[in-house]
Short mmCIF file of C-alpha atoms and ligand atoms in Angstrom, two decimals:
data_model
loop_
_atom_site.label_atom_id
_atom_site.label_comp_id
_atom_site.label_asym_id
_atom_site.label_seq_id
_atom_site.Cartn_x
_atom_site.Cartn_y
_atom_site.Cartn_z
CA MET A 1 -12.37 14.27 17.58
CA GLU A 2 -9.30 15.45 15.70
CA ARG A 3 -9.83 17.82 12.81
CA MET A 4 -8.81 17.27 9.21
CA LEU A 5 -8.95 19.84 6.44
CA SER A 6 -8.24 19.95 2.74
CA GLY A 7 -9.25 21.61 -0.51
CA ILE A 8 -9.02 21.32 -4.26
CA LYS A 9 -8.51 24.17 -6.69
CA PRO A 10 -10.79 23.56 -9.70
CA SER A 11 -8.92 25.74 -12.17
CA GLY A 12 -10.03 23.09 -14.68
CA GLN A 13 -11.95 19.84 -14.47
CA LEU A 14 -11.01 17.49 -11.61
CA THR A 15 -8.66 14.69 -12.61
CA LEU A 16 -7.99 11.08 -11.69
CA GLY A 17 -4.88 12.42 -9.91
CA ASN A 18 -7.08 14.64 -7.70
CA TYR A 19 -9.29 11.66 -6.97
CA ILE A 20 -6.53 9.20 -6.10
CA GLY A 21 -4.20 11.65 -4.35
CA ALA A 22 -6.87 13.56 -2.46
CA LEU A 23 -10.62 13.21 -2.90
CA ARG A 24 -11.05 9.50 -2.23
CA ASN A 25 -9.00 9.92 0.95
CA PHE A 26 -11.25 12.72 2.19
CA VAL A 27 -14.15 10.28 1.80
CA LYS A 28 -12.26 7.58 3.69
CA TYR A 29 -11.40 9.93 6.56
CA GLN A 30 -14.78 11.60 7.03
CA ASP A 31 -15.91 8.85 9.40
CA ASP A 32 -12.97 9.18 11.76
CA TYR A 33 -12.23 12.91 11.77
CA GLU A 34 -14.07 16.16 11.94
CA MET A 35 -13.66 16.83 8.24
CA ILE A 36 -13.58 20.23 6.54
CA VAL A 37 -13.32 20.22 2.73
CA PHE A 38 -13.63 23.28 0.57
CA ILE A 39 -13.47 24.36 -3.05
CA ALA A 40 -10.43 26.63 -3.30
CA ASN A 41 -11.88 29.15 -5.75
CA LEU A 42 -9.74 32.07 -4.52
CA HIS A 43 -6.71 29.98 -5.46
CA CYS A 44 -8.10 29.42 -8.97
CA ILE A 45 -7.95 33.10 -9.84
CA THR A 46 -4.22 33.39 -9.12
CA VAL A 47 -4.11 32.55 -12.84
CA TYR A 48 -6.72 34.23 -15.10
CA GLN A 49 -9.88 32.14 -15.53
CA ASP A 50 -12.68 32.75 -17.96
CA PRO A 51 -15.55 33.59 -15.53
CA LYS A 52 -18.12 31.39 -17.29
CA GLU A 53 -15.79 28.44 -17.43
CA LEU A 54 -14.70 28.96 -13.83
CA ARG A 55 -18.29 28.96 -12.61
CA LYS A 56 -18.93 25.68 -14.43
CA ASN A 57 -15.78 24.08 -13.05
CA LEU A 58 -16.70 25.12 -9.51
CA LYS A 59 -20.20 23.72 -9.78
CA ASP A 60 -18.88 20.48 -11.27
CA ALA A 61 -16.34 20.22 -8.48
CA VAL A 62 -18.98 20.45 -5.74
CA ALA A 63 -21.09 17.87 -7.55
CA LEU A 64 -18.04 15.63 -7.86
CA TYR A 65 -17.23 15.97 -4.15
CA LEU A 66 -20.68 14.56 -3.42
CA ALA A 67 -20.58 12.05 -6.27
CA CYS A 68 -17.32 10.64 -4.93
CA GLY A 69 -18.95 10.11 -1.55
CA LEU A 70 -18.33 13.19 0.59
CA ASP A 71 -21.31 13.41 2.90
CA PRO A 72 -22.49 16.85 4.07
CA GLU A 73 -23.82 15.19 7.24
CA LYS A 74 -20.27 14.20 8.12
CA ALA A 75 -18.09 16.85 6.47
CA ILE A 76 -18.29 20.64 6.27
CA ILE A 77 -18.28 21.39 2.54
CA PHE A 78 -18.09 24.98 1.28
CA LEU A 79 -16.85 27.46 -1.27
CA GLN A 80 -13.74 29.31 -0.07
CA SER A 81 -14.95 32.75 -1.19
CA ASP A 82 -18.10 32.33 0.94
CA VAL A 83 -15.81 32.61 3.98
CA MET A 84 -13.70 35.69 3.24
CA GLU A 85 -11.95 35.34 6.61
CA HIS A 86 -9.53 33.05 4.72
CA ALA A 87 -8.33 36.04 2.67
CA GLN A 88 -8.26 38.32 5.70
CA LEU A 89 -6.09 35.91 7.66
CA GLY A 90 -4.11 35.34 4.45
CA HIS A 91 -3.00 38.96 4.51
CA ILE A 92 -1.91 38.77 8.14
CA LEU A 93 0.05 35.58 7.46
CA CYS A 94 1.56 37.13 4.35
CA CYS A 95 2.99 39.76 6.70
CA ASN A 96 4.55 36.96 8.75
CA THR A 97 6.15 35.17 5.80
CA TYR A 98 9.49 36.02 4.22
CA MET A 99 9.94 36.44 0.48
CA GLY A 100 12.84 33.99 0.72
CA GLU A 101 10.36 31.32 1.83
CA LEU A 102 8.02 32.02 -1.07
CA ASN A 103 10.96 32.04 -3.51
CA ARG A 104 11.70 28.46 -2.43
CA MET A 105 8.21 27.12 -3.19
CA THR A 106 8.60 24.58 -6.01
CA GLN A 107 5.60 25.69 -8.06
CA TYR A 108 6.78 29.30 -8.13
CA LYS A 109 10.42 28.33 -8.62
CA ASP A 110 9.55 26.07 -11.60
CA LYS A 111 7.58 28.76 -13.39
CA ALA A 112 10.07 31.51 -12.60
CA SER A 113 13.03 29.41 -13.72
CA LYS A 114 11.34 28.70 -17.07
CA GLY A 115 11.17 32.47 -17.49
CA GLU A 116 7.36 32.47 -17.49
CA THR A 117 6.11 36.02 -17.70
CA GLY A 118 2.82 37.34 -16.38
CA LEU A 119 2.99 35.54 -13.04
CA THR A 120 0.63 37.38 -10.69
CA ALA A 121 1.36 38.58 -7.17
CA GLY A 122 -1.57 36.37 -6.10
CA PHE A 123 0.21 33.33 -7.51
CA TYR A 124 3.40 34.28 -5.67
CA VAL A 125 1.73 34.62 -2.26
CA TYR A 126 -0.72 31.76 -2.72
CA PRO A 127 1.06 29.50 -0.19
CA THR A 128 0.25 32.08 2.51
CA LEU A 129 -3.45 31.94 1.59
CA MET A 130 -3.22 28.16 1.75
CA ALA A 131 -1.64 28.48 5.21
CA ALA A 132 -4.60 30.65 6.24
CA ASP A 133 -7.05 28.03 4.88
CA ILE A 134 -5.50 25.48 7.19
CA LEU A 135 -4.63 27.51 10.28
CA ILE A 136 -7.94 29.36 10.54
CA TYR A 137 -9.61 26.04 11.49
CA ASP A 138 -6.80 24.74 13.72
CA ALA A 139 -6.62 21.60 11.58
CA ASP A 140 -4.65 18.70 13.07
CA TYR A 141 -4.14 16.96 9.73
CA VAL A 142 -4.07 17.99 6.09
CA PRO A 143 -4.42 15.13 3.55
CA VAL A 144 -2.73 16.10 0.27
CA GLY A 145 -0.89 14.62 -2.69
CA GLU A 146 2.90 14.80 -2.78
CA ASP A 147 3.03 18.12 -4.68
CA GLN A 148 1.22 20.03 -1.90
CA LYS A 149 3.30 18.75 1.02
CA GLN A 150 5.76 21.63 0.79
CA HIS A 151 2.91 24.11 1.23
CA VAL A 152 1.67 22.36 4.37
CA GLU A 153 5.22 22.49 5.70
CA LEU A 154 5.29 26.23 5.08
CA ALA A 155 1.99 26.51 6.97
CA ARG A 156 3.68 24.75 9.90
CA ASP A 157 6.60 27.19 9.81
CA ILE A 158 4.26 30.18 9.69
CA ALA A 159 2.19 28.79 12.58
CA ASN A 160 5.29 28.25 14.72
CA ARG A 161 6.61 31.72 13.92
CA PHE A 162 3.29 33.37 14.75
CA ASN A 163 2.95 31.37 17.99
CA ASN A 164 6.45 32.41 19.07
CA ARG A 165 5.89 36.02 18.19
CA TYR A 166 2.37 36.55 19.54
CA SER A 167 1.93 33.60 21.99
CA GLU A 168 0.18 30.28 21.32
CA THR A 169 -2.52 30.91 18.69
CA PHE A 170 -2.51 28.24 15.97
CA ARG A 171 -2.41 24.46 16.04
CA VAL A 172 0.57 23.22 14.01
CA PRO A 173 -0.84 20.90 11.31
CA GLU A 174 0.60 17.62 10.01
CA PRO A 175 0.51 16.77 6.30
CA VAL A 176 -0.92 13.32 5.49
CA VAL A 177 0.44 11.87 2.25
CA GLN A 178 -0.59 8.38 1.08
CA LYS A 179 2.13 5.82 0.43
CA VAL A 180 0.49 4.71 -2.81
CA GLY A 181 -1.04 7.19 -5.26
CA ALA A 182 0.36 10.44 -3.85
CA ARG A 183 1.77 11.36 -7.26
CA ILE A 184 -0.09 10.02 -10.29
CA MET A 185 1.86 10.75 -13.43
CA SER A 186 0.77 11.84 -16.90
CA LEU A 187 -0.08 8.90 -19.16
CA SER A 188 1.66 10.52 -22.11
CA ASP A 189 4.76 11.65 -20.19
CA PRO A 190 5.18 9.53 -17.06
CA ASN A 191 7.96 11.78 -15.80
CA LYS A 192 5.44 14.61 -15.39
CA LYS A 193 2.61 14.87 -12.85
CA MET A 194 -0.92 14.26 -14.18
CA SER A 195 -2.34 17.75 -14.10
CA LYS A 196 -5.61 19.52 -14.87
CA SER A 197 -3.77 22.28 -16.67
CA ASP A 198 -2.82 19.78 -19.43
CA HIS A 199 -5.70 20.95 -21.66
CA GLY A 200 -6.68 18.35 -24.22
CA ASP A 201 -3.70 16.23 -23.27
CA LYS A 202 -3.97 12.49 -23.73
CA GLY A 203 -2.00 12.16 -20.51
CA CYS A 204 -4.71 13.38 -18.17
CA ILE A 205 -7.90 11.53 -17.27
CA TYR A 206 -10.71 13.77 -16.09
CA LEU A 207 -13.38 12.40 -13.77
CA LEU A 208 -16.02 13.50 -16.28
CA ASP A 209 -14.25 12.09 -19.35
CA ASP A 210 -16.39 10.05 -21.70
CA LEU A 211 -15.63 6.42 -20.80
CA ASN A 212 -14.43 5.59 -24.32
CA VAL A 213 -12.06 8.55 -24.24
CA ALA A 214 -10.73 7.52 -20.82
CA ARG A 215 -10.22 3.94 -22.04
CA LYS A 216 -8.31 5.18 -25.10
CA LYS A 217 -6.05 7.33 -22.92
CA VAL A 218 -5.12 4.33 -20.77
CA MET A 219 -4.63 2.07 -23.80
CA SER A 220 -2.28 4.58 -25.40
CA ALA A 221 -0.30 5.27 -22.20
CA VAL A 222 3.43 5.56 -22.81
CA THR A 223 5.31 2.51 -21.48
CA ASP A 224 8.79 1.11 -22.33
CA SER A 225 10.48 -1.64 -24.29
CA ILE A 226 11.37 -3.82 -21.28
CA GLY A 227 8.14 -5.78 -21.58
CA MET A 228 7.79 -6.83 -17.92
CA ILE A 229 5.26 -5.74 -15.32
CA ASN A 230 7.61 -4.39 -12.64
CA PHE A 231 7.23 -1.59 -10.14
CA ASP A 232 10.32 0.42 -10.99
CA PRO A 233 9.49 4.14 -11.24
CA VAL A 234 13.01 5.03 -12.42
CA ASN A 235 13.38 2.60 -15.31
CA GLN A 236 9.71 1.86 -16.01
CA PRO A 237 7.83 5.03 -15.00
CA GLY A 238 4.85 4.39 -17.31
CA ILE A 239 4.14 0.85 -16.17
CA SER A 240 4.79 1.80 -12.53
CA ASN A 241 2.25 4.60 -12.87
CA LEU A 242 -0.38 2.19 -14.22
CA ILE A 243 0.40 -0.21 -11.37
CA GLN A 244 -0.17 2.62 -8.88
CA ILE A 245 -3.45 3.60 -10.50
CA MET A 246 -4.65 -0.01 -10.39
CA ALA A 247 -3.49 -0.54 -6.79
CA SER A 248 -5.12 2.69 -5.60
CA LEU A 249 -8.46 2.10 -7.27
CA ASN A 250 -8.67 -1.56 -6.23
CA GLY A 251 -7.35 -0.98 -2.71
CA GLU A 252 -4.60 -3.53 -3.31
CA SER A 253 -0.89 -3.35 -2.56
CA ILE A 254 1.65 -2.69 -5.31
CA GLU A 255 3.10 -6.18 -4.71
CA LYS A 256 -0.30 -7.81 -5.13
CA VAL A 257 -0.91 -6.06 -8.47
CA VAL A 258 2.56 -6.99 -9.75
CA GLU A 259 2.08 -10.60 -8.66
CA LYS A 260 -1.34 -10.79 -10.36
CA TYR A 261 -0.21 -9.38 -13.71
CA LYS A 262 3.44 -10.43 -13.89
CA ASP A 263 2.82 -12.86 -16.76
CA CYS A 264 0.69 -10.46 -18.81
CA GLY A 265 1.73 -8.44 -21.84
CA TYR A 266 1.40 -4.65 -21.69
CA GLY A 267 -1.76 -4.66 -23.85
CA GLU A 268 -3.56 -7.04 -21.52
CA PHE A 269 -2.42 -5.15 -18.42
CA LYS A 270 -3.52 -1.83 -19.88
CA LYS A 271 -6.93 -3.31 -20.63
CA ALA A 272 -7.28 -4.41 -17.00
CA VAL A 273 -6.28 -0.92 -15.81
CA ALA A 274 -8.73 0.69 -18.26
CA ASP A 275 -11.53 -1.56 -16.92
CA VAL A 276 -10.86 -0.47 -13.33
CA VAL A 277 -10.60 3.22 -14.31
CA CYS A 278 -13.83 3.09 -16.34
CA ASP A 279 -15.64 1.25 -13.57
CA THR A 280 -14.62 3.96 -11.09
CA LEU A 281 -15.54 6.82 -13.44
CA SER A 282 -18.89 5.33 -14.39
CA LYS A 283 -19.99 5.06 -10.73
CA ILE A 284 -18.91 8.65 -10.06
CA GLN A 285 -20.54 9.97 -13.24
CA GLU A 286 -23.84 8.23 -12.55
CA ARG A 287 -24.16 10.00 -9.20
CA TYR A 288 -22.86 13.28 -10.69
CA HIS A 289 -25.67 13.30 -13.26
CA GLU A 290 -28.24 12.75 -10.51
CA ILE A 291 -27.13 15.79 -8.54
CA ILE A 292 -25.72 18.34 -10.97
CA ASN A 293 -29.11 19.87 -11.72
CA SER A 294 -30.75 19.36 -8.35
CA ASN A 295 -30.89 22.07 -5.71
CA GLU A 296 -28.78 19.90 -3.40
CA LEU A 297 -25.56 21.72 -4.29
CA GLU A 298 -26.78 25.14 -3.24
CA LYS A 299 -28.10 23.80 0.05
CA VAL A 300 -24.88 21.97 0.84
CA LEU A 301 -22.75 25.05 0.17
CA GLU A 302 -25.02 27.36 2.14
CA GLU A 303 -25.03 25.08 5.15
CA GLY A 304 -21.29 24.45 4.88
CA ALA A 305 -20.46 28.17 4.63
CA LYS A 306 -22.53 28.86 7.74
CA LYS A 307 -20.64 26.30 9.81
CA ALA A 308 -17.23 27.28 8.43
CA SER A 309 -17.88 31.02 8.88
CA TYR A 310 -18.70 30.54 12.54
CA LEU A 311 -15.35 28.84 13.18
CA ALA A 312 -13.31 31.12 10.92
CA HIS A 313 -14.74 34.37 12.25
CA LYS A 314 -14.03 33.44 15.86
CA LYS A 315 -10.45 32.56 15.00
CA LEU A 316 -9.86 35.72 12.98
CA LEU A 317 -11.01 37.91 15.87
CA LYS A 318 -8.57 36.12 18.14
CA VAL A 319 -5.72 36.70 15.67
CA GLN A 320 -6.61 40.37 15.28
CA ARG A 321 -6.46 40.78 19.05
CA LYS A 322 -3.08 39.05 19.25
CA VAL A 323 -1.63 41.25 16.54
CA GLY A 324 -3.07 44.42 18.09
CA LEU A 325 -5.36 45.38 15.24
CA ASP A 326 -8.46 45.96 17.38
CA ILE A 327 -8.98 48.90 19.69
CA PHE A 328 -12.20 47.83 21.36
CA LYS A 329 -12.92 44.20 22.20
CA LYS A 330 -15.61 42.70 19.91
P1 TYM B 401 -4.75 21.08 -6.41
O1 TYM B 401 -6.08 21.58 -6.78
O2 TYM B 401 -3.62 21.26 -7.36
O3 TYM B 401 -4.86 19.54 -6.08
C1 TYM B 401 -5.84 19.06 -5.17
C2 TYM B 401 -5.32 17.83 -4.47
O4 TYM B 401 -5.04 16.80 -5.44
C3 TYM B 401 -3.71 16.36 -5.30
N1 TYM B 401 -3.19 16.02 -6.65
C4 TYM B 401 -2.62 14.87 -6.96
N2 TYM B 401 -2.37 13.76 -6.23
C5 TYM B 401 -1.76 12.74 -6.86
N3 TYM B 401 -1.40 12.75 -8.16
C6 TYM B 401 -1.64 13.83 -8.93
N4 TYM B 401 -1.29 13.84 -10.22
C7 TYM B 401 -2.27 14.96 -8.34
N5 TYM B 401 -2.66 16.17 -8.80
C8 TYM B 401 -3.21 16.82 -7.75
C9 TYM B 401 -2.96 17.54 -4.71
O5 TYM B 401 -1.77 17.16 -4.08
C10 TYM B 401 -3.99 18.08 -3.74
O6 TYM B 401 -3.98 17.39 -2.52
N6 TYM B 401 -3.26 24.59 -3.21
C11 TYM B 401 -4.01 23.37 -3.33
C12 TYM B 401 -5.44 23.49 -2.89
C13 TYM B 401 -5.56 24.02 -1.50
C14 TYM B 401 -5.41 23.30 -0.28
C15 TYM B 401 -5.61 24.26 0.75
C16 TYM B 401 -5.11 21.98 0.01
C17 TYM B 401 -5.83 25.32 -1.18
N7 TYM B 401 -5.87 25.46 0.17
C18 TYM B 401 -5.50 23.88 2.09
C19 TYM B 401 -5.02 21.61 1.35
C20 TYM B 401 -5.21 22.55 2.38
C21 TYM B 401 -4.00 22.95 -4.79
O7 TYM B 401 -3.76 23.73 -5.67
O8 TYM B 401 -4.32 21.64 -4.99
#
């Protein structure tokens, strides 16, 4: 069976963008692939997190993985920091990555070009840790939203470089990006990605949002003055975003959604989108409340870390041998 791997960084609460662009696809793929999904907590701390808040976000994220349908019988689910081999391989890969490559990473470039101060070294090298997350398990495929594709491509470059330098060691992974829903935009600024760092923003729907709040956010989504339901991300980014949300959650094509709602006004269309969003959230939240205070989470993470550690440790030893770090064979 081919192997698929992905992760989410809960540096805040998980969003509808995370669900549509990533999480629901992990659930879909877990039947057909050997699936490894982790909570990328080492990535969270590349930007300062309040420890209490971080712990809550991590616990919520595990509960949401399960609430959205990830099944620990089918997928290996774990907390990244429970398998510190990721960070150990991360250092080795960092030493096989050029600063020029990291300077070209969009997320770093964006922040640096805005003159943001206080960027940490951890934030700068985070794509090499992400490469380690992927390469340590020899993943064949990495399902991600559009914004993470560049990082998977860097992981491919690093894998190829390492293989050429030290002989065949890593499988070269392929990114898997959905055609519909790979970039859900902010409801209040449809030219910006919906993001969990938009604290208190009306533009971001969180999976644990109160249903009335989520409905209000959809109803007040920024649209345009054209007044037609068209899929035209350039001229009608707001409406096109709502069409994508609807199509993704209903499993319909963009064309089908446009056809169904072409004679509706924006208010009516927004109401239909809000209904679908609230229906999705309410099912997820119901299951979330069942598991958040059970001891299921701890068991899942413990079991997942055991399985992941076995694979990661074996791979790290192999890499250490290739690089010449060991003296005596372990
Ligand atoms: P993160 O936590 O920013 O996002 C997790 C996943 O959600 C997708 N996503 C979106 N998709 C569509 N529309 C949006 N508005 C949206 N916002 C987020 C992301 O593309 C991603 O797939 N570095 C990664 C986490 C990570 C990882 C890995 C992923 C660490 N190691 C190894 C894959 C493999 C991150 O920060 O994703």
